[in-house]
Structures are given as C-alpha cells and as structure tokens.
C-alpha cells in the first residue's frame, strides 16, 4: 500500500530543509521503503542530489534524479512529473 507523508518545517533555511529531507530519505531507505522527493525545479533536484551525497560522511543513500528510463531506485528525486 502506498503511503504519503507531508512534513511542514518551520523557517525558510533551505540547507536545514535539505538536510532534514536527506535524513528522512535515509531513514526510509534503511527501513526498506521507496522514497520520491518532489522539488520545484531542476536546480533543486541537483541540490538534493548533491546533499544526499554529502549530508553525512558515513551515509550512503542510493538515489537518482528520475526520468522516463530510471525508476528502479530506492530514492528518486523529481520536479516535473508524477512519482512513478
């Protein structure tokens, strides 16, 4: 069954929001869940992509920016389409 969760964070600090999203994605991945992170633009997709590689030195979260060909990854990032 698909489960969708929304998180409303206080403040406008984009770095804090990205780190929080990375921590949630990591937690969901370690629990065996699939995650789709929806952003507002291609620039934000690339920022989250970079943040997932660097938010914690000892963390690995397999992820991809989604396109029509690559939807088989535990964590997907997208902005202009529906989640797969």
Coordinates of C-alpha atoms in Angstrom, one line a residue:
X1 CA 0.0 0.0 0.0
X2 CA 1.3 3.4 -0.9
X3 CA 1.9 5.8 2.0
X4 CA 2.4 9.5 1.5
X5 CA 3.7 11.7 4.3
X6 CA 4.0 15.5 4.3
X7 CA 6.3 17.4 6.6
X8 CA 5.9 21.1 7.4
X9 CA 9.0 22.7 8.7
X10 CA 9.4 26.0 10.4
X11 CA 11.8 28.5 9.0
X12 CA 13.0 29.2 5.5
X13 CA 16.6 27.9 5.7
X14 CA 17.0 25.8 2.6
X15 CA 20.1 24.0 3.9
X16 CA 18.1 22.8 7.0
X17 CA 15.3 21.7 4.9
X18 CA 17.6 19.7 2.6
X19 CA 19.4 18.0 5.5
X20 CA 16.0 17.1 7.0
X21 CA 14.8 15.6 3.7
X22 CA 18.1 13.7 3.4
X23 CA 17.7 12.3 6.9
X24 CA 14.1 11.2 6.2
X25 CA 15.1 9.6 3.0
X26 CA 18.0 7.8 4.7
X27 CA 15.7 6.5 7.4
X28 CA 13.0 5.3 5.0
X29 CA 15.7 3.6 2.8
X30 CA 17.2 1.7 5.8
X31 CA 13.6 0.6 6.6
X32 CA 13.2 -0.8 3.1
X33 CA 10.9 1.8 1.8
X34 CA 10.9 3.6 -1.6
X35 CA 11.1 7.4 -1.5
X36 CA 10.2 10.1 -4.0
X37 CA 11.4 13.6 -3.2
X38 CA 9.5 16.2 -5.2
X39 CA 11.2 19.6 -5.8
X40 CA 10.2 22.8 -7.5
X41 CA 12.9 22.8 -10.3
X42 CA 15.8 21.0 -11.9
X43 CA 18.1 23.2 -9.9
X44 CA 16.5 22.0 -6.6
X45 CA 16.8 18.4 -7.8
X46 CA 20.5 18.8 -8.3
X47 CA 20.8 20.4 -4.9
X48 CA 19.1 17.5 -3.2
X49 CA 21.2 15.1 -5.3
X50 CA 24.3 16.7 -4.0
X51 CA 23.0 16.9 -0.4
X52 CA 22.3 13.2 -0.4
X53 CA 26.0 12.5 -1.2
X54 CA 27.3 15.0 1.4
X55 CA 24.9 15.5 4.3
X56 CA 26.7 12.9 6.4
X57 CA 30.1 11.4 5.8
X58 CA 29.2 7.9 6.8
X59 CA 25.9 7.7 4.9
X60 CA 25.0 6.1 1.6
X61 CA 21.6 6.6 0.2
X62 CA 21.2 5.2 -3.4
X63 CA 19.3 7.8 -5.4
X64 CA 18.6 9.1 -8.9
X65 CA 17.0 12.1 -10.5
X66 CA 14.1 10.4 -12.1
X67 CA 13.5 10.3 -15.9
X68 CA 11.4 8.0 -18.1
X69 CA 14.1 5.3 -18.1
X70 CA 15.3 5.2 -14.5
X71 CA 12.6 4.4 -12.0
X72 CA 14.1 1.4 -10.3
X73 CA 16.0 3.0 -7.4
X74 CA 15.0 3.3 -3.7
X75 CA 15.2 7.1 -3.6
X76 CA 14.1 9.1 -6.6
X77 CA 14.2 12.9 -7.0
X78 CA 11.9 14.7 -9.4
X79 CA 10.2 18.0 -10.2
X80 CA 8.2 17.9 -13.4
X81 CA 6.3 14.7 -13.4
X82 CA 4.2 12.4 -11.2
X83 CA 6.0 10.0 -9.0
X84 CA 6.5 6.6 -10.7

